PDB file of C-alpha atoms and ligand atoms in Angstrom:
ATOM      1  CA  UNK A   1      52.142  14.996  18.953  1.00 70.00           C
ATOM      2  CA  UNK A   2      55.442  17.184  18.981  1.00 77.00           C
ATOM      3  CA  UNK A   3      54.846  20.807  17.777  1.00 76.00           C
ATOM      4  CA  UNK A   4      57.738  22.305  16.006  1.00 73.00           C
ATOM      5  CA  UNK A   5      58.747  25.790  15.776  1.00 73.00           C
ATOM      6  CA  UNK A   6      58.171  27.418  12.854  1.00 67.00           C
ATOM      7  CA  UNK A   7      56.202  24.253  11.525  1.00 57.00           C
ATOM      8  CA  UNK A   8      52.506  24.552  10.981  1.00 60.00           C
ATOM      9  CA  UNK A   9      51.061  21.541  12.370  1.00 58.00           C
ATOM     10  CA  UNK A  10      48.077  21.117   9.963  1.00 54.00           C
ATOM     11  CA  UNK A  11      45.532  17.862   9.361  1.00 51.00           C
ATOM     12  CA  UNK A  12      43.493  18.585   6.403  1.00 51.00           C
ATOM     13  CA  UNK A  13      40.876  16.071   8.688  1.00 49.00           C
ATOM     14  CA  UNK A  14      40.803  18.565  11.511  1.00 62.00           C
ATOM     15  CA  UNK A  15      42.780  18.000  14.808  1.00 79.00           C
ATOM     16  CA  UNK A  16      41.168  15.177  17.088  1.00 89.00           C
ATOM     17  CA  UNK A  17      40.175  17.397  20.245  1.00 95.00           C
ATOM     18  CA  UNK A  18      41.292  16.760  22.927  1.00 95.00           C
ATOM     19  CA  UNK A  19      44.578  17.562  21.300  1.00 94.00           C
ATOM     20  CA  UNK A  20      48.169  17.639  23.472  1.00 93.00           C
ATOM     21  CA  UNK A  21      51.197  18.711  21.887  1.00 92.00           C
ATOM     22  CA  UNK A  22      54.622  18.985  22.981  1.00 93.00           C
ATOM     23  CA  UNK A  23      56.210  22.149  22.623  1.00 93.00           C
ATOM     24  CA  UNK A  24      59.852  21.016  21.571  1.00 89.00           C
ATOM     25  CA  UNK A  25      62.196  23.302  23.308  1.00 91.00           C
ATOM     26  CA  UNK A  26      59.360  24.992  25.511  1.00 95.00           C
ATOM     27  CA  UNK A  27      57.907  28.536  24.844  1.00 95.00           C
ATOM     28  CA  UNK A  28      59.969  31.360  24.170  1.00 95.00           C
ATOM     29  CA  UNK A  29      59.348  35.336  24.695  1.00 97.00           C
ATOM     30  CA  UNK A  30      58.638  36.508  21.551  1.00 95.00           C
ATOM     31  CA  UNK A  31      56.944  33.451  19.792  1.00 95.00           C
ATOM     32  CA  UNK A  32      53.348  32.718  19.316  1.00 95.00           C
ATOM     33  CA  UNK A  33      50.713  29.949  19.819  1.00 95.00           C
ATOM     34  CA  UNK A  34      48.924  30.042  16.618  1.00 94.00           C
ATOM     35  CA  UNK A  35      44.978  28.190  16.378  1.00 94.00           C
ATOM     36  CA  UNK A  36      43.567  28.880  13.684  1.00 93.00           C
ATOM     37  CA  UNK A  37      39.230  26.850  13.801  1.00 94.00           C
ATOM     38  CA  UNK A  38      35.841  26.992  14.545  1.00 96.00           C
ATOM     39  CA  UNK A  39      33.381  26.735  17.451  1.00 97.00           C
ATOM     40  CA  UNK A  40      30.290  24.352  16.815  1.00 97.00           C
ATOM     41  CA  UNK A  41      27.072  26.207  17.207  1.00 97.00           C
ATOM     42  CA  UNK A  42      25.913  24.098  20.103  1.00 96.00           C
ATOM     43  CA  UNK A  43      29.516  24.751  21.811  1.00 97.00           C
ATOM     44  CA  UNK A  44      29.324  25.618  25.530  1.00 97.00           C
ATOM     45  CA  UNK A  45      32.860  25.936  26.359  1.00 98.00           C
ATOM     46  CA  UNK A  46      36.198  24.796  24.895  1.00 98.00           C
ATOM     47  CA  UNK A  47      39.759  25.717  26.197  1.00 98.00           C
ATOM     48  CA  UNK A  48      43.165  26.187  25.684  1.00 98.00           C
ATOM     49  CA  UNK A  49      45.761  24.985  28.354  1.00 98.00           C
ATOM     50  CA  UNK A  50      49.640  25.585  28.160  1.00 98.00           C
ATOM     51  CA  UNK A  51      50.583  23.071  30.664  1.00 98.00           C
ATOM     52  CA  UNK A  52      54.142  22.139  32.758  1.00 98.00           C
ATOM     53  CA  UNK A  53      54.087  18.592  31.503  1.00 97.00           C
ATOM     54  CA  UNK A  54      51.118  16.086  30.621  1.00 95.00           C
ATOM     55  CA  UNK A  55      50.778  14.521  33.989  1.00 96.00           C
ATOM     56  CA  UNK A  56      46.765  13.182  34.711  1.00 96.00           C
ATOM     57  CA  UNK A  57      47.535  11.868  38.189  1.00 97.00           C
ATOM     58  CA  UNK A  58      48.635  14.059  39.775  1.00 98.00           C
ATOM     59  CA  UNK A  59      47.523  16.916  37.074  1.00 98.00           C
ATOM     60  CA  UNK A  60      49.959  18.932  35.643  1.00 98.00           C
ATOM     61  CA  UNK A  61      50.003  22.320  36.764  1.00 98.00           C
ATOM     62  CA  UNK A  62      48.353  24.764  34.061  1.00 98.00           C
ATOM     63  CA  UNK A  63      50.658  27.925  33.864  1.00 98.00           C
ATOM     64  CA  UNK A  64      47.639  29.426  31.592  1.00 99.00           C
ATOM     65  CA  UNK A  65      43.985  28.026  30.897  1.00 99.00           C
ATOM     66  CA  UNK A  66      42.282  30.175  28.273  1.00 99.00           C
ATOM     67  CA  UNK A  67      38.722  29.306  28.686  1.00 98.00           C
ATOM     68  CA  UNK A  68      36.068  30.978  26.631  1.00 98.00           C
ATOM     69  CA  UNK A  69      32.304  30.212  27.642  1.00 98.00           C
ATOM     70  CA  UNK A  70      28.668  30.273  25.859  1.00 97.00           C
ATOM     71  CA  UNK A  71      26.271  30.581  28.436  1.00 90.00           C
ATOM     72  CA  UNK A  72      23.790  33.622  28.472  1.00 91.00           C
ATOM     73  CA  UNK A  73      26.591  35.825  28.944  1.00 94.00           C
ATOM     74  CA  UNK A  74      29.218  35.019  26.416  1.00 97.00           C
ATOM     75  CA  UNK A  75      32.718  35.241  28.580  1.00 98.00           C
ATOM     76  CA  UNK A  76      35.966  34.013  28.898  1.00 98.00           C
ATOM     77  CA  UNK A  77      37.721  33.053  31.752  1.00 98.00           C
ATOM     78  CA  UNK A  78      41.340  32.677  32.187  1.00 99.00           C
ATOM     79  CA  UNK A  79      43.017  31.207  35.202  1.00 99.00           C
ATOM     80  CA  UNK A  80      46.237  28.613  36.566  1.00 99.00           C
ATOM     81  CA  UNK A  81      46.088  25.367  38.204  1.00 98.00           C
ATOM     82  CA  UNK A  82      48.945  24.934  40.471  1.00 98.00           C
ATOM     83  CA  UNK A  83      49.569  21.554  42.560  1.00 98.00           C
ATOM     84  CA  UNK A  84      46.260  21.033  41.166  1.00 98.00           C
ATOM     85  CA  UNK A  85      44.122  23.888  42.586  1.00 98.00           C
ATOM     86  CA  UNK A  86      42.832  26.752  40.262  1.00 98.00           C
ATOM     87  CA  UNK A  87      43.650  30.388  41.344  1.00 98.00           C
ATOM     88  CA  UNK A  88      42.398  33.655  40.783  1.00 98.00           C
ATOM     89  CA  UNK A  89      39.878  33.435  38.308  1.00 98.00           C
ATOM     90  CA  UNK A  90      40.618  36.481  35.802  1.00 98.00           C
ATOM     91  CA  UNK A  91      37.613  36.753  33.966  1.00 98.00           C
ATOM     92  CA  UNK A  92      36.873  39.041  30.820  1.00 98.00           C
ATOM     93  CA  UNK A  93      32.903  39.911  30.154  1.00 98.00           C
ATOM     94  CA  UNK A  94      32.621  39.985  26.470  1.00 96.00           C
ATOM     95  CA  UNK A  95      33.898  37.663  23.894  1.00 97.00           C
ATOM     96  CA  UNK A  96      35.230  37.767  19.982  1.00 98.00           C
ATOM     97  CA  UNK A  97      34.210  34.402  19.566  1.00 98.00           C
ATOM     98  CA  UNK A  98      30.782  33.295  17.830  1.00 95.00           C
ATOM     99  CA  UNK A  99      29.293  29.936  18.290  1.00 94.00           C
ATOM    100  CA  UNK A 100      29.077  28.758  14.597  1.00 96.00           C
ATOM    101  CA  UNK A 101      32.082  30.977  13.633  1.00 97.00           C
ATOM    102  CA  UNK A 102      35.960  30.561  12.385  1.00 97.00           C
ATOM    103  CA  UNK A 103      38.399  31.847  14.478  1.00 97.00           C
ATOM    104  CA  UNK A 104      42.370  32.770  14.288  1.00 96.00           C
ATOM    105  CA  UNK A 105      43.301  32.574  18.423  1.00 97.00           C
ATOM    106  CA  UNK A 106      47.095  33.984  18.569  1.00 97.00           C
ATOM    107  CA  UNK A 107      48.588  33.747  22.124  1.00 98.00           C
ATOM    108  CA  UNK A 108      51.782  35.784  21.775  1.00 98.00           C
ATOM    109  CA  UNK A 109      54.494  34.720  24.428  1.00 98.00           C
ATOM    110  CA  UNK A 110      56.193  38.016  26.263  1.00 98.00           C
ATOM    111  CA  UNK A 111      58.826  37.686  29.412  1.00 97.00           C
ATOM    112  CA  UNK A 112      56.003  38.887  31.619  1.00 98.00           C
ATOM    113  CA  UNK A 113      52.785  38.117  30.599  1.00 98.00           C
ATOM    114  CA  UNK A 114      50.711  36.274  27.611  1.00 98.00           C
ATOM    115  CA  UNK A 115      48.633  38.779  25.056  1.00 98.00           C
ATOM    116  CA  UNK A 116      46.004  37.223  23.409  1.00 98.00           C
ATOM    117  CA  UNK A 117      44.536  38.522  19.991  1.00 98.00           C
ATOM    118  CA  UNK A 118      41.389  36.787  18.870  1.00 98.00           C
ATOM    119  CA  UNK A 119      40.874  37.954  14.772  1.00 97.00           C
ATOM    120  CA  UNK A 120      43.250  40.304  14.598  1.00 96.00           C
ATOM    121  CA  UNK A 121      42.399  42.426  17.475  1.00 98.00           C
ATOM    122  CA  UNK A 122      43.725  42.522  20.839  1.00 98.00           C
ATOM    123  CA  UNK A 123      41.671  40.610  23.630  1.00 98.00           C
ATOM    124  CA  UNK A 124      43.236  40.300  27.358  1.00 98.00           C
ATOM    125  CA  UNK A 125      46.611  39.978  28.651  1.00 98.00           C
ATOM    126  CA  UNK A 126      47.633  37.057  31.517  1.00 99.00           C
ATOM    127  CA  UNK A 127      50.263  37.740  33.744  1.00 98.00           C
ATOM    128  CA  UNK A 128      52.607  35.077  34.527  1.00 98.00           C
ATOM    129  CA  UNK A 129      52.173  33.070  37.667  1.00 98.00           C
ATOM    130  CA  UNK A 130      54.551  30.111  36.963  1.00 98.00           C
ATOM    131  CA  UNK A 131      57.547  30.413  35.557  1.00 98.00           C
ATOM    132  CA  UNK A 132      57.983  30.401  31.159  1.00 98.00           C
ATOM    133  CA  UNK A 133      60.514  28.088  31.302  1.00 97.00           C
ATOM    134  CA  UNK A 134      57.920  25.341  32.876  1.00 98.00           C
ATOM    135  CA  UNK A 135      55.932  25.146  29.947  1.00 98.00           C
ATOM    136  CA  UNK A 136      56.103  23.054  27.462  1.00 97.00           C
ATOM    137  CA  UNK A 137      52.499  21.628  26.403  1.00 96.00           C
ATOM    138  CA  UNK A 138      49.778  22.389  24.331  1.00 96.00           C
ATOM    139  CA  UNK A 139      46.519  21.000  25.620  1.00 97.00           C
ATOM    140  CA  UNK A 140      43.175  21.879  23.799  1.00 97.00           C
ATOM    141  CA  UNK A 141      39.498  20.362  24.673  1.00 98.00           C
ATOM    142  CA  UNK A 142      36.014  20.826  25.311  1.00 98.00           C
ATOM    143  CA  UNK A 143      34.025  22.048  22.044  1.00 98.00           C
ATOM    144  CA  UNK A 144      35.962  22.780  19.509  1.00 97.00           C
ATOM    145  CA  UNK A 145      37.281  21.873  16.198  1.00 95.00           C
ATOM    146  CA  UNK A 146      40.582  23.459  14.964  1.00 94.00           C
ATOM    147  CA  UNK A 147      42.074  23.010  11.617  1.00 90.00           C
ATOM    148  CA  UNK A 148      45.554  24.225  12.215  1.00 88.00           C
ATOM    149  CA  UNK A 149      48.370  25.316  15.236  1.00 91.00           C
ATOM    150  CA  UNK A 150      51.080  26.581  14.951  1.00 89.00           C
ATOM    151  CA  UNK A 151      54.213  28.112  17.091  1.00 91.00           C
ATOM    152  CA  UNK A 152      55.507  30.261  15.775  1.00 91.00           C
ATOM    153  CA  UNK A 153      59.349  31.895  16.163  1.00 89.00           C
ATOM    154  CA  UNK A 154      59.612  35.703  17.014  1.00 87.00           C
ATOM    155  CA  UNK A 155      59.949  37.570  13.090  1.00 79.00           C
TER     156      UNK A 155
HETATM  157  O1  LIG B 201      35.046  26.053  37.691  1.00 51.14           O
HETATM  158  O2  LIG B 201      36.924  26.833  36.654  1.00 51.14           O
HETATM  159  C1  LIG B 201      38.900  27.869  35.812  1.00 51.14           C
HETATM  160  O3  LIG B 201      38.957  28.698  36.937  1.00 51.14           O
HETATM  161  C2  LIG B 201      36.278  25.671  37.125  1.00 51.14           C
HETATM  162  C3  LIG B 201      36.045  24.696  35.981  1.00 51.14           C
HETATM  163  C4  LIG B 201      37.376  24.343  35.341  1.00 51.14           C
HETATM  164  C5  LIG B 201      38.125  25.604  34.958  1.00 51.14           C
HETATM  165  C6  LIG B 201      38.211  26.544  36.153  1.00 51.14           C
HETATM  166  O4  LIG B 201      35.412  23.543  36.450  1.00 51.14           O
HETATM  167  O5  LIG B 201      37.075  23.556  34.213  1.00 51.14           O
HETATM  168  O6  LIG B 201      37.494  26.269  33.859  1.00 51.14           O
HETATM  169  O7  LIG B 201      40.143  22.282  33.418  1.00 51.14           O
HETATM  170  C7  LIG B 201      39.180  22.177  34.206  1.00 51.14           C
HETATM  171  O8  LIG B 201      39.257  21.684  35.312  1.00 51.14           O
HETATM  172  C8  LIG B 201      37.885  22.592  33.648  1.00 51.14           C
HETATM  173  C9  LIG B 201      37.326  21.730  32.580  1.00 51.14           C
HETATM  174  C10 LIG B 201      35.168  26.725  38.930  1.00 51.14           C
END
């Protein structure tokens, strides 16, 4: 799939997870990663990679992996694979996301850093650890169903 700027990408049948989409012309500061979907109610984890490429052998790196998890205490976990090693886990305690529940997951793209809004309201901010201009795909997987994505160009 190629994901065009200012396009929605939207299947009425819900996007076959896991989902990769390339970001045609890579992500610029100022746009946004639109996901608009659900998590089933028996969902233990799902996640949302911007990748440098689509490689599987070796694996691309993964500039940001958005990771929220279900377990007894609901988290999310956000980290980078480089030369296919995770980092630093950054890890935030809490989560707006419900098992059973619709969500609207907007990554906006800033020179320095992701900020992530989950429903409207501010969640955690990622600093860059690989450059911007090395992403350029959209990978999604684990449990989750979403309904539309968009990227979006800054207003
Ligand atoms: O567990 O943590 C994030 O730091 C690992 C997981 C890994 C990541 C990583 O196994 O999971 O969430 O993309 C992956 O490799 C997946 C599925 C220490």
């Amino acid at each position: 799939v190629v994901l065009f700027k200012a396009n929605i990408h939207n299947n009425p049948l819900s996007t076959v997870i896991p989902f990769a989409g390339t970001i045609l012309g890579g992500l610029l500061p100022g746009e946004m990663v639109v996901i608009q979907g659900s998590v089933p109610s028996d969902a233990d984890r799902f996640q949302v990679d911007l990748t440098c490429g689509s490689s599987v052998k070796p694996r691309a790196d993964v500039a940001f992996h958005f990771n929220p998890r279900f377990q007894r205490s609901p988290c999310i976990v956000c980290n980078t694979l480089q030369r296919e090693r995770w980092g630093r886990e950054e890890i935030l305690n809490q989560t707006p996301f419900t098992a059973g529940a619709a969500f609207e997951l907007i990554i906006l793209v800033l020179k320095d850093k992701f900020k992530v809004a989950v429903n409207g309201a501010h969640v955690l901010e990622y600093n860059h650890r690989v450059e911007l201009q090395r992403v350029d795909t959209l990978f999604i997987s684990g449990k989750v169903k979403v309904d539309v994505i968009g990227i979006v160009p800054p207003s």
